Short mmCIF file of C-alpha atoms in Angstrom, two decimals:
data_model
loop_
_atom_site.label_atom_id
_atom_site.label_comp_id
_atom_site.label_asym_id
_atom_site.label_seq_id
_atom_site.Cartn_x
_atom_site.Cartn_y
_atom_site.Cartn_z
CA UNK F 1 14.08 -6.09 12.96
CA UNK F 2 13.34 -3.73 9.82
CA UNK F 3 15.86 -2.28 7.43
CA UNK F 4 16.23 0.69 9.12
CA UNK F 5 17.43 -1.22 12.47
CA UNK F 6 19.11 -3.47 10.78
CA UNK F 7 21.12 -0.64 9.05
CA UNK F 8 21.39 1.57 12.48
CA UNK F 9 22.90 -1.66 14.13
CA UNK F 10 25.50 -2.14 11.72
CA UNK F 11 27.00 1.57 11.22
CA UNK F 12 25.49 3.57 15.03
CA UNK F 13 27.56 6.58 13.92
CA UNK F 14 26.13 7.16 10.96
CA UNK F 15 23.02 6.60 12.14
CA UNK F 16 23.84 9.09 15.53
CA UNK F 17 24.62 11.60 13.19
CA UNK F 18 21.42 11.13 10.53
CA UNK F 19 19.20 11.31 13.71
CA UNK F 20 21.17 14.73 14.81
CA UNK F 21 20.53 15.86 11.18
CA UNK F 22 16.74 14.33 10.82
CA UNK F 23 15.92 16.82 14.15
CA UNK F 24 16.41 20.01 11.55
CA UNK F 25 14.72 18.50 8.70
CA UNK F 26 11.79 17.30 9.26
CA UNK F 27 9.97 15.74 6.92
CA UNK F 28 7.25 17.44 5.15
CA UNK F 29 8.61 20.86 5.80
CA UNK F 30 8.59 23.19 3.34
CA UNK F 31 12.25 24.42 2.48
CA UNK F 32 13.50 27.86 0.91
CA UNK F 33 15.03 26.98 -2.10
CA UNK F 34 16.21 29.77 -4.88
CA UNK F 35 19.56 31.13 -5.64
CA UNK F 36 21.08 27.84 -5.64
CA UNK F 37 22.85 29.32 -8.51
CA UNK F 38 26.38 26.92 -7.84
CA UNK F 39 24.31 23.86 -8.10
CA UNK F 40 23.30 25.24 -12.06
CA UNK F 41 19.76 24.80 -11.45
CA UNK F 42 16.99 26.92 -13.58
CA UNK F 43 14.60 28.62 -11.50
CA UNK F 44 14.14 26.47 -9.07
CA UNK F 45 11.23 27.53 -6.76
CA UNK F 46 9.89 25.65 -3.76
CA UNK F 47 9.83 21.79 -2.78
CA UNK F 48 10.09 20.05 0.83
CA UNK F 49 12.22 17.55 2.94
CA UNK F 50 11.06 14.45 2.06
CA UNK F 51 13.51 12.67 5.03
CA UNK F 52 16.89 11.94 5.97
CA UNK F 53 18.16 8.55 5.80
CA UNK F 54 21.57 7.03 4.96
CA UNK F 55 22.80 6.51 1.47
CA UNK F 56 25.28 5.07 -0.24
CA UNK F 57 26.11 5.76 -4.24
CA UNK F 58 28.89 6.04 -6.44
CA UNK F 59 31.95 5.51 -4.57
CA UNK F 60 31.25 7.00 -1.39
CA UNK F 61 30.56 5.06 1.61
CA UNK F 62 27.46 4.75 3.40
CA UNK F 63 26.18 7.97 5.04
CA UNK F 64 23.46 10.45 5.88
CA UNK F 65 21.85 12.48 3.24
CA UNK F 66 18.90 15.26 3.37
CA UNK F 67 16.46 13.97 0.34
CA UNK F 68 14.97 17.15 -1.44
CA UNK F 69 11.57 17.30 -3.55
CA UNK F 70 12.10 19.86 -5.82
CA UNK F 71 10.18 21.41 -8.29
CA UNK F 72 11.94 22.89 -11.54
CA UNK F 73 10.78 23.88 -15.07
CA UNK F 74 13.16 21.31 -16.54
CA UNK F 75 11.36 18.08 -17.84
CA UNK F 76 14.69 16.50 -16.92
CA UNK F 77 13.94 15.28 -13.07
CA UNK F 78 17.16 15.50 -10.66
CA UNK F 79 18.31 12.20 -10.31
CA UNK F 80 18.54 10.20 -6.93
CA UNK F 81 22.62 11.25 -6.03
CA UNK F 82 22.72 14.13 -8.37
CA UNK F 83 23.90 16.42 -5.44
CA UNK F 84 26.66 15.85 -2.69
CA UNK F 85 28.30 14.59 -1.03
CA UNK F 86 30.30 17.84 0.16
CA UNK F 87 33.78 17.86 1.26
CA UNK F 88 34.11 21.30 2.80
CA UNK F 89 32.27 22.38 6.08
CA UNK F 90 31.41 25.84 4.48
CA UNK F 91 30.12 24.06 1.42
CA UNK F 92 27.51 22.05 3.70
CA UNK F 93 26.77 24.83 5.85
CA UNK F 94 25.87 27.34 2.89
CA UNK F 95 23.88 24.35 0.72
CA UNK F 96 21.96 23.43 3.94
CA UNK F 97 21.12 26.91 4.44
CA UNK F 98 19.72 28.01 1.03
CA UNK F 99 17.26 25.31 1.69
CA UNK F 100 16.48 25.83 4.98
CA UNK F 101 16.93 28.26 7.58
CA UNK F 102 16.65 25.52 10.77
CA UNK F 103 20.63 24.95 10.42
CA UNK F 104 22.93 27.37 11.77
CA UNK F 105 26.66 27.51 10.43
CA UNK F 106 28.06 25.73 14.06
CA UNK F 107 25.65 22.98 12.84
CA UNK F 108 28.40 20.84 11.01
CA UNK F 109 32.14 20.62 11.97
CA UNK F 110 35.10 19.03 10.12
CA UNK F 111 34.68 16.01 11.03
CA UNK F 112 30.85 15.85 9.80
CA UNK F 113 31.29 17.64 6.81
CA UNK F 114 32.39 14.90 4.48
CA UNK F 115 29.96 12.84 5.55
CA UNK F 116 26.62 14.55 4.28
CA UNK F 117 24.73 14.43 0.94
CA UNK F 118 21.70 16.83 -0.34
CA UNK F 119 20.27 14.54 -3.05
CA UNK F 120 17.32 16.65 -5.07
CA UNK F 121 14.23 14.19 -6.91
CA UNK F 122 10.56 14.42 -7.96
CA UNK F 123 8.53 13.98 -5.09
CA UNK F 124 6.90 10.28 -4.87
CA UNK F 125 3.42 9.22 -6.38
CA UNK F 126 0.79 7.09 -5.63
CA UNK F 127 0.87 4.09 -7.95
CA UNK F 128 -2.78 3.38 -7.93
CA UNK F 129 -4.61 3.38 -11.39
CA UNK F 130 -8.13 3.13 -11.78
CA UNK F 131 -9.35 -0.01 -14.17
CA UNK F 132 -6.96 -2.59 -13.14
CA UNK F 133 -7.79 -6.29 -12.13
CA UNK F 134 -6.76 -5.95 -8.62
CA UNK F 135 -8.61 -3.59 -6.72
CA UNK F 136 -10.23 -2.97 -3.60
CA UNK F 137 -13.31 -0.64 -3.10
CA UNK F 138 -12.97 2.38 -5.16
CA UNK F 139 -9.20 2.42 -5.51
CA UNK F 140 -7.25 -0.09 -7.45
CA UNK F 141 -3.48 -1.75 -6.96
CA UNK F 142 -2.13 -4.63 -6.79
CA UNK F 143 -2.61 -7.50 -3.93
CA UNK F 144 0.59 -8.35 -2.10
CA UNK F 145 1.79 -11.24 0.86
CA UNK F 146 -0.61 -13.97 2.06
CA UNK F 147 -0.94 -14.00 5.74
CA UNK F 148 -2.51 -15.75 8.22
CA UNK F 149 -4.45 -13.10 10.79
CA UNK F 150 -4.46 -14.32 14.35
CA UNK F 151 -2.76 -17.91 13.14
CA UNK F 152 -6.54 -18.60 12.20
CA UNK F 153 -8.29 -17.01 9.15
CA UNK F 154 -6.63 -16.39 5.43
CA UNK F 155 -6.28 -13.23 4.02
CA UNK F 156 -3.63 -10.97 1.54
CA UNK F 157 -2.00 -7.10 1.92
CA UNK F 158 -2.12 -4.24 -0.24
CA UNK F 159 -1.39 -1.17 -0.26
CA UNK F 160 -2.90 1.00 2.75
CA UNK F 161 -4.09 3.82 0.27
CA UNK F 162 -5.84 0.60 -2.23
CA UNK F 163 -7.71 -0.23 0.29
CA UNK F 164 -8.40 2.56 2.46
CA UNK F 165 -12.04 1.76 4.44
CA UNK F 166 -12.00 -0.71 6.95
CA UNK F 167 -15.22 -3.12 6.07
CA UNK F 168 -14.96 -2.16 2.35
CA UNK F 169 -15.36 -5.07 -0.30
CA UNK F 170 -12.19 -6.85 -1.91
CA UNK F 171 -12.23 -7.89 -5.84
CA UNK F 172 -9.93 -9.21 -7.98
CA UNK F 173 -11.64 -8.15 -11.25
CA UNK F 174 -15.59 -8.89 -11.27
CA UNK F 175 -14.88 -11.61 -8.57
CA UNK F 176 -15.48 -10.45 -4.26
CA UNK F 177 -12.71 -11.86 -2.81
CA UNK F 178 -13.15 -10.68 0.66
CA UNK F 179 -12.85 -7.77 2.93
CA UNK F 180 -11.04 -4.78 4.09
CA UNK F 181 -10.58 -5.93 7.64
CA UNK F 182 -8.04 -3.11 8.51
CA UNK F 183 -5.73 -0.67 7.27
CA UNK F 184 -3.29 2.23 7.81
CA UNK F 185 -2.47 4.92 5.86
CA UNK F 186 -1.56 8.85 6.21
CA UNK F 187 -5.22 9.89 6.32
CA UNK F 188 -6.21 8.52 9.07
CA UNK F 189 -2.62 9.41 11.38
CA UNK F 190 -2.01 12.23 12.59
CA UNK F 191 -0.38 14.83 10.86
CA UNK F 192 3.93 14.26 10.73
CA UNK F 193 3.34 11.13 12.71
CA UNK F 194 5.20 8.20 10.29
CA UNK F 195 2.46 5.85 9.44
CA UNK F 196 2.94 2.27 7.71
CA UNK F 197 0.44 1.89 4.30
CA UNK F 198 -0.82 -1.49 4.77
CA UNK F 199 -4.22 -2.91 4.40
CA UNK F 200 -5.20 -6.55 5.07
CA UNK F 201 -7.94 -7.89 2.94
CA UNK F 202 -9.45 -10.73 4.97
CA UNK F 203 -10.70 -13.65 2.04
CA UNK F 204 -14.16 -15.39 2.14
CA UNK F 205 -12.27 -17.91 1.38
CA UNK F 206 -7.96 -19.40 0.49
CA UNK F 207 -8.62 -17.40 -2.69
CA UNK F 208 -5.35 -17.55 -5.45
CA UNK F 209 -5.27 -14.51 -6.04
CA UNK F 210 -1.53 -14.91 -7.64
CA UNK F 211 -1.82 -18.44 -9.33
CA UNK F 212 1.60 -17.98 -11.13
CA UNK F 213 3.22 -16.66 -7.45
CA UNK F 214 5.54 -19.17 -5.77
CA UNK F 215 5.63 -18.75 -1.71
CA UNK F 216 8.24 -16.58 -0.56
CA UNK F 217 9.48 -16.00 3.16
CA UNK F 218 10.31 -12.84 5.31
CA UNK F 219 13.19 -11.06 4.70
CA UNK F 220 15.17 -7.85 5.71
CA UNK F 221 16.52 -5.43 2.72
CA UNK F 222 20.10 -4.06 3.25
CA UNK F 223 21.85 -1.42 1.24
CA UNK F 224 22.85 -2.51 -2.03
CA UNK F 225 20.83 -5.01 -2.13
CA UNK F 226 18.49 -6.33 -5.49
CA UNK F 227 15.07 -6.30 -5.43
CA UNK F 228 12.69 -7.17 -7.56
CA UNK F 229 8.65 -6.36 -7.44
CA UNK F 230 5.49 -8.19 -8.75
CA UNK F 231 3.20 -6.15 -9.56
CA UNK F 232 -0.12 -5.93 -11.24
CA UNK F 233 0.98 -4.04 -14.35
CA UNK F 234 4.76 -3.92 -13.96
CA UNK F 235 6.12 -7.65 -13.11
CA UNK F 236 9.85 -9.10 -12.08
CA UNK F 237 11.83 -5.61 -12.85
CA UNK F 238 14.82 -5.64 -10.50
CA UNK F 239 17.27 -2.32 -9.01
CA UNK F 240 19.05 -1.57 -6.06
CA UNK F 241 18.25 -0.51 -2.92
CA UNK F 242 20.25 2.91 -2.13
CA UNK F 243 18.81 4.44 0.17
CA UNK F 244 17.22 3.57 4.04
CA UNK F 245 15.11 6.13 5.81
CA UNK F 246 13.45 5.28 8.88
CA UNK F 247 10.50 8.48 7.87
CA UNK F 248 9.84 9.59 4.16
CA UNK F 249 7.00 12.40 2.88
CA UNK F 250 4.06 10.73 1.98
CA UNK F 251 2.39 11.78 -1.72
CA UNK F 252 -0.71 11.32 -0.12
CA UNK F 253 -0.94 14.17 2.09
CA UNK F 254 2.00 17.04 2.28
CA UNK F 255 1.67 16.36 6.01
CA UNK F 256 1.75 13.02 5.92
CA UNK F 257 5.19 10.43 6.95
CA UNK F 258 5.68 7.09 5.76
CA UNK F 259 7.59 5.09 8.28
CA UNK F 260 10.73 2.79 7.35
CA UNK F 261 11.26 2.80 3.99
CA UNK F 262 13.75 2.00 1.54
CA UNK F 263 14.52 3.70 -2.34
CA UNK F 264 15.66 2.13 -5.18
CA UNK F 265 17.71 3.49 -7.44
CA UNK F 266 15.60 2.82 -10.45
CA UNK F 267 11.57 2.33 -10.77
CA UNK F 268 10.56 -1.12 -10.85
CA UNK F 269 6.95 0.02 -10.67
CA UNK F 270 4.18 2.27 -12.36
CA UNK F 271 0.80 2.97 -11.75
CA UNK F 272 -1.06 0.25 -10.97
CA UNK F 273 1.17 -1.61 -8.20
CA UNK F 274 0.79 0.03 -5.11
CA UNK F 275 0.63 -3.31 -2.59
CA UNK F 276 3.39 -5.20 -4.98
CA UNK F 277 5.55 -7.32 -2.87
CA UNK F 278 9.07 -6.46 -3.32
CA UNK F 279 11.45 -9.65 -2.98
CA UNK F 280 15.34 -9.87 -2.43
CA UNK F 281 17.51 -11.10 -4.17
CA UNK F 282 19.03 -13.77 -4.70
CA UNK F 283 17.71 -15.19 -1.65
CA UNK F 284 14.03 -14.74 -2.92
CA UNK F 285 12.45 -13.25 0.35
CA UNK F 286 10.03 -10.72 0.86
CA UNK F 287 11.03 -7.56 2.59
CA UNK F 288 8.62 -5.07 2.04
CA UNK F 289 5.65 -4.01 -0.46
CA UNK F 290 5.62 -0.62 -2.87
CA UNK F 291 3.62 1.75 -1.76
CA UNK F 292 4.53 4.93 -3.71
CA UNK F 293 7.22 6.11 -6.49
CA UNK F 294 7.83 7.98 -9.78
CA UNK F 295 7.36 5.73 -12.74
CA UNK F 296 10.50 6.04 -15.50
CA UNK F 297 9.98 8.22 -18.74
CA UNK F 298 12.23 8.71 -21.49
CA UNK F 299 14.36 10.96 -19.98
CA UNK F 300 14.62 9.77 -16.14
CA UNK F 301 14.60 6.40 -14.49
CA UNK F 302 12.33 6.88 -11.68
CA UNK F 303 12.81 5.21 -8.38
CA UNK F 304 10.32 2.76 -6.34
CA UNK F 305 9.39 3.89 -2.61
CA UNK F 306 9.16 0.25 -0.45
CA UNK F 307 8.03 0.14 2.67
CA UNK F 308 9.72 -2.60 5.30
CA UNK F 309 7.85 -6.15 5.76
CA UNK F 310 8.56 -6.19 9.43
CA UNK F 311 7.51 -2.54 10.00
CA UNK F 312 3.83 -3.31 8.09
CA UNK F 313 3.54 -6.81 9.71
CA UNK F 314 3.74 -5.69 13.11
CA UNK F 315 0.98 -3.08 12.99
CA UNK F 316 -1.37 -6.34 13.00
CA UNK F 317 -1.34 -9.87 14.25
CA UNK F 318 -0.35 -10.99 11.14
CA UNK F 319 2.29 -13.48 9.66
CA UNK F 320 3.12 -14.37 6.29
CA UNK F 321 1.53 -17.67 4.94
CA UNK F 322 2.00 -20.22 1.93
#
């Protein structure tokens, strides 16, 4: 079961009414967004749904929210929950419609109202950086979960996008490690279809590629719960997951969907670890790897895009490994 199911299982009506509210935004479309004057944003121009999913921050409780990529002159990013959540139909109706003209004002009702966030950030990244130890091919990242391919022959994950060619060479610095036995990723799905970003390097050999790494099972990330990544350049930051969406835009193409992801509320990766595994905790499992994000600056503290274990796992006949 991924995150997403695990989370739709636990609360159906929010989920009931994210999917009702997911069929007007899709994402990747491209959203009307100026005179959003009672929000006191500077000439904001354009930006698109990245997805809807369910949230939960500050002291509201868990529900859906319509996640915004907007684009603004102000080297201050909006932070994840810097919008919402309403508590006046009218107020949702007339925010929903200055950024897109797929809701009509019957849309929402009292009893919905309350339960709805617009939450505005940067759109993701990919965290791929050329000149790093792990690669694959052409692209860099960072190598991710040993797994066993067909319960026979060896081999690690990484990020989709690392290691996009299928039959592509594997390093780990000067050294061939193995092979790009398969992979998925947004340019090669078709357009607004969700996609997982997964690639499965297939080793000449049991290669260590993480010496230092001790093994750590599957897992299934919840709301609210820590997680902490282990990546090539950034290693062992921990934040909060705070938001579940089963689809979220994809910074690799503006038509492309990543499928069951989860947020965190602050980045625990930069460029570099795309393929990171990202473990829970306390329990110390594996739920997912990074695939995408907005490293922090100075002035905002980014947030880490993880895509669900179970979700990447099953597009192979694979299973995690010591």
């Amino acid at each position: 079961m991924t995150s997403f199911e695990l989370l739709a299982k636990k609360h159906p009506d929010q989920a009931a009414l994210m999917e009702m509210i997911r069929d007007a935004f899709p994402p990747g479309q491209f959203l009307l967004s100026k005179n959003l004057q009672h929000w006191d944003w500077e000439k904001v121009t354009t930006g698109r749904c990245l997805g809807v999913g369910l949230v939960r921050f500050d002291e509201h409780p868990l529900h859906p929210a319509v996640v915004v990529s907007l684009q603004t002159d102000k080297k201050h990013k909006l932070p994840l929950g810097s919008i919402g959540p309403f508590h006046d139909t009218d107020d949702v109706s007339r925010a929903l419609r200055e950024v897109s003209f797929t809701v009509a004002d019957d849309y929402f009702n009292k009893d919905t109202a309350n339960k709805i966030s617009i939450i505005g950030m940067p759109s993701p990244r990919l965290l791929s950086l050329p000149g790093l130890e792990a690669r694959c091919g052409a692209t860099p990242g960072t190598y991710g979960a040993r797994i066993l391919i067909n319960d026979s022959r060896h081999g690690i994950l990484t990020a989709g996008h690392v290691a996009p060619n299928e039959g592509a060479p594997a390093y780990e610095g000067p050294r061939l490690i193995g092979t790009v036995s398969a992979t998925r990723h947004s340019k090669i799905t078709a357009p607004g279809t969700p996609t997982a970003d997964i690639a499965i390097i297939e080793l000449l050999q049991q290669v260590n590629t993480h010496p230092k790494e001790q093994f750590f099972p599957e897992g299934t990330g919840e709301d609210g719960d820590l997680v902490k990544s282990y990546g090539a350049v950034t290693t062992g930051r921990t934040s909060k997951i705070e938001m579940i969406l089963p689809a979220f835009g994809d910074p690799q193409e503006e038509t492309g969907v990543l499928g069951n992801v989860m947020l965190t509320t602050e980045a625990i990766s930069t460029f570099g670890d795309s393929g990171a595994i990202a473990v829970q905790e306390p329990q110390a499992r594996i739920i997912g790897h990074v695939v995408a994000g907005v490293p922090a600056t100075s002035d905002y503290e980014g947030y880490s895009v993880i895509q669900d274990l179970r979700y990447q796992l099953n597009q192979f006949s694979a299973r995690l490994t010591e």
